[in-house]
PDB file of C-alpha atoms in Angstrom:
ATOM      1  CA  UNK I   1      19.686  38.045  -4.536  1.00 50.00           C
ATOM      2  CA  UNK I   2      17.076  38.804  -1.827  1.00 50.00           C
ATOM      3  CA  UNK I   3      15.583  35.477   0.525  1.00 50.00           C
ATOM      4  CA  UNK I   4      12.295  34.916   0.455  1.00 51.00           C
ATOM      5  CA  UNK I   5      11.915  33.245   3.793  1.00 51.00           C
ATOM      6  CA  UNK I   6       8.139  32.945   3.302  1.00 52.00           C
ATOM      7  CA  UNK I   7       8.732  30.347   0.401  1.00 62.00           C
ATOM      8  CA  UNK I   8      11.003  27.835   1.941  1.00 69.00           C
ATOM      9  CA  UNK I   9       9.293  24.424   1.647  1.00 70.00           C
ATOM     10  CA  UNK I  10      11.036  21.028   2.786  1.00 85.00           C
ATOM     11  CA  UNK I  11      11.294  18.379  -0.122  1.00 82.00           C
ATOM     12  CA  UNK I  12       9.049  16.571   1.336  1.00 81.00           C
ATOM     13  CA  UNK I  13       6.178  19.196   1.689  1.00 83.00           C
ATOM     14  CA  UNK I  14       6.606  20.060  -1.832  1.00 80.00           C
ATOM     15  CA  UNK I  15       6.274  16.658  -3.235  1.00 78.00           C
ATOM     16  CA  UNK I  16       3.503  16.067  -0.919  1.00 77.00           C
ATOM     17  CA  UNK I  17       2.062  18.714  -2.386  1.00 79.00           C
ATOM     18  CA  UNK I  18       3.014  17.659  -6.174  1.00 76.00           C
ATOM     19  CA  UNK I  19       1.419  14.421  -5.703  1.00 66.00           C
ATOM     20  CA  UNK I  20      -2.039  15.484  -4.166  1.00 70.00           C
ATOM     21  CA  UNK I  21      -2.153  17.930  -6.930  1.00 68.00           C
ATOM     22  CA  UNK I  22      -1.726  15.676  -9.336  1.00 63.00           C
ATOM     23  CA  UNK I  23      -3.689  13.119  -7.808  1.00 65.00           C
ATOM     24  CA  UNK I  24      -0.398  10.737  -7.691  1.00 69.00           C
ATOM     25  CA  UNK I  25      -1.357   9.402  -4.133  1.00 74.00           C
ATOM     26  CA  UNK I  26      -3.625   6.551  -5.676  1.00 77.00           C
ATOM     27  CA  UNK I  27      -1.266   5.535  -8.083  1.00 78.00           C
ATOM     28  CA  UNK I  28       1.526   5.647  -5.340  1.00 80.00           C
ATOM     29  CA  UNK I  29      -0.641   3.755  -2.724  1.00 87.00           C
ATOM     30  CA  UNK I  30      -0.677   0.767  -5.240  1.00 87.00           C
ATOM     31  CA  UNK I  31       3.331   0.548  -5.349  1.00 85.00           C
ATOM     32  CA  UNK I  32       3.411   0.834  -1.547  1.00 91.00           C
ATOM     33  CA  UNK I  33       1.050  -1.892  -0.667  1.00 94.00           C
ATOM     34  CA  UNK I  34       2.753  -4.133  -3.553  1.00 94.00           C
ATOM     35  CA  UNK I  35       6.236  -3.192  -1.725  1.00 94.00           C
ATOM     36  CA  UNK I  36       4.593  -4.053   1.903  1.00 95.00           C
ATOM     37  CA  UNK I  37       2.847  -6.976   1.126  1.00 97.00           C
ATOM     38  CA  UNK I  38       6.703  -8.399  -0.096  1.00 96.00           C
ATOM     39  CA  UNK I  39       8.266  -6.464   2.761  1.00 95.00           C
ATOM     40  CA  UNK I  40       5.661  -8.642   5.391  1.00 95.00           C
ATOM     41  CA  UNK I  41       5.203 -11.956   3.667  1.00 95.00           C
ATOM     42  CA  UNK I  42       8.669 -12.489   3.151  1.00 93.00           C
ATOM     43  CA  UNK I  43       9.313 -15.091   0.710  1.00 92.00           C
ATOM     44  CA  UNK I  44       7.296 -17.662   1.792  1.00 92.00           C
ATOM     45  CA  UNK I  45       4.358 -15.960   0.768  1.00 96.00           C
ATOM     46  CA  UNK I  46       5.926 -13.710  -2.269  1.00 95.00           C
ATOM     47  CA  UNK I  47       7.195 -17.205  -4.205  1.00 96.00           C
ATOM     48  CA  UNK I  48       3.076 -17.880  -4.259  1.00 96.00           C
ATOM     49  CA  UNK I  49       1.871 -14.342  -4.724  1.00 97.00           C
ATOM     50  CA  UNK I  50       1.214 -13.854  -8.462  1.00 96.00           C
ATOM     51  CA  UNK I  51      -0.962 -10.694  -8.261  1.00 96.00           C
ATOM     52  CA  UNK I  52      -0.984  -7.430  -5.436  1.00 96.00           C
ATOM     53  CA  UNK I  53      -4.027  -5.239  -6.979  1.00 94.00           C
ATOM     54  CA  UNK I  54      -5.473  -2.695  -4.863  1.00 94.00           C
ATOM     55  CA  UNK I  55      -8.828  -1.095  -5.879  1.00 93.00           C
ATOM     56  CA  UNK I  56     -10.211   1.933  -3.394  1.00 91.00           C
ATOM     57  CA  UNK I  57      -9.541   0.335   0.191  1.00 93.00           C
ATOM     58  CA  UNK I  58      -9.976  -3.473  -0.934  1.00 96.00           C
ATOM     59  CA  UNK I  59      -6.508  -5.166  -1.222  1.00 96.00           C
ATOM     60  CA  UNK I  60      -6.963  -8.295  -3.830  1.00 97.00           C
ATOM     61  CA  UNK I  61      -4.011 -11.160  -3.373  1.00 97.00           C
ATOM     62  CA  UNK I  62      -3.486 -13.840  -6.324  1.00 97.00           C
ATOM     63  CA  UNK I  63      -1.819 -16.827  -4.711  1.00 97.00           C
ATOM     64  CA  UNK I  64      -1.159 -19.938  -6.648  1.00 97.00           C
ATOM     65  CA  UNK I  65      -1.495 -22.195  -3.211  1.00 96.00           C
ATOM     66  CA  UNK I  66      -4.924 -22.499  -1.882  1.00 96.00           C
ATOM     67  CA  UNK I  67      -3.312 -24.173   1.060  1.00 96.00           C
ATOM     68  CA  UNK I  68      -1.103 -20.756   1.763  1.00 96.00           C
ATOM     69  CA  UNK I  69      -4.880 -19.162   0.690  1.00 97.00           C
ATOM     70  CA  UNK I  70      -6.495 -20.898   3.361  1.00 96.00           C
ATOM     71  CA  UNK I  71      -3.665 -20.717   5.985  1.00 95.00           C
ATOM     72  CA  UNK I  72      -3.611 -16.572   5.601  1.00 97.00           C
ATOM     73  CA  UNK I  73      -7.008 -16.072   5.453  1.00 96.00           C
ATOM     74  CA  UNK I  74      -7.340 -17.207   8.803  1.00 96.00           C
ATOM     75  CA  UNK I  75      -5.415 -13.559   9.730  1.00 96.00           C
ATOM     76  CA  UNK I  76      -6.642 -11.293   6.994  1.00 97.00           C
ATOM     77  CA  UNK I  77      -7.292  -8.870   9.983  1.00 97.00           C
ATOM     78  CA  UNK I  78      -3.505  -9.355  11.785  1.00 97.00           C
ATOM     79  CA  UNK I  79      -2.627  -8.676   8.004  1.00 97.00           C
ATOM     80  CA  UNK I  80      -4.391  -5.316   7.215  1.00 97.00           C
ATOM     81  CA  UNK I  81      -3.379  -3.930  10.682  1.00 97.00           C
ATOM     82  CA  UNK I  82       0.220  -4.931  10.037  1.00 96.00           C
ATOM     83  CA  UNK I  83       0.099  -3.487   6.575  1.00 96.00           C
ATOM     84  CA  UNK I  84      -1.759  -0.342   6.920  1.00 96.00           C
ATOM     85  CA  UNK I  85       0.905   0.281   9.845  1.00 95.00           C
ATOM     86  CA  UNK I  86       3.581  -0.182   7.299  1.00 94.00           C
ATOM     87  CA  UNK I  87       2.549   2.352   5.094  1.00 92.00           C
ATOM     88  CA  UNK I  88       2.007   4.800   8.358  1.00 92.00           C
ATOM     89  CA  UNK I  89      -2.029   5.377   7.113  1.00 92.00           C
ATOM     90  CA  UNK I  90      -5.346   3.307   6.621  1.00 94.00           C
ATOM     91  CA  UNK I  91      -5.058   2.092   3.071  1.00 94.00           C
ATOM     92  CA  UNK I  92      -6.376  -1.239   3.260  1.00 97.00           C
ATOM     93  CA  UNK I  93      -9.966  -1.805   4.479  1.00 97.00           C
ATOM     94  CA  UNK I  94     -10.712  -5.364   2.933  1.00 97.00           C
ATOM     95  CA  UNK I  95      -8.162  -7.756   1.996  1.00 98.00           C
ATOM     96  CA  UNK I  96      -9.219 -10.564  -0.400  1.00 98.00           C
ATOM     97  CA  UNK I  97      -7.722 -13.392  -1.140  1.00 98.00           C
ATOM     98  CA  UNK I  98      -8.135 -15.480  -4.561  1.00 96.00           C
TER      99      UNK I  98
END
């Protein structure tokens, strides 16, 4: 069988690819914030977290402590840097916590 050099594509390219096709990313970016915000927070935070819910670039954060509410809110911005550096692109504009 011939190669066809001109259609080698990494794995990663080609999924890339998939998933902007198929409009994936959005559904994708959800998972990965859920998976940073536990990644971050640690613990601590998670055992208090009962909702992650991102809608467009606004991150919305259930906790059932409205002293951990009022503690984090104080670095919402500290948070959305670290977070949109975890997931290597600007996801997270707002972050809102309830």
């Amino acid at each position: 069988m011939p190669k066809r050099n001109n259609e080698h594509i990494s794995i990663s390219d080609a999924l890339k690819e998939f998933v902007e096709t198929h409009k994936l990313e959005k559904g994708l970016n959800k998972v990965n914030v859920a998976d940073a915000w536990a990644k971050l927070m640690g613990n601590g935070v998670n055992n208090y977290t009962t909702s992650v819910n991102l809608e467009r670039d606004t991150l919305y954060i259930q906790l059932s402590s409205s002293v951990l509410r009022e503690e984090l809110s104080y670095g919402k911005q500290k948070i959305i840097t670290m977070l949109n550096e975890e997931l290597g692109k600007e996801i997270v504009k707002k972050l809102i916590l309830r």
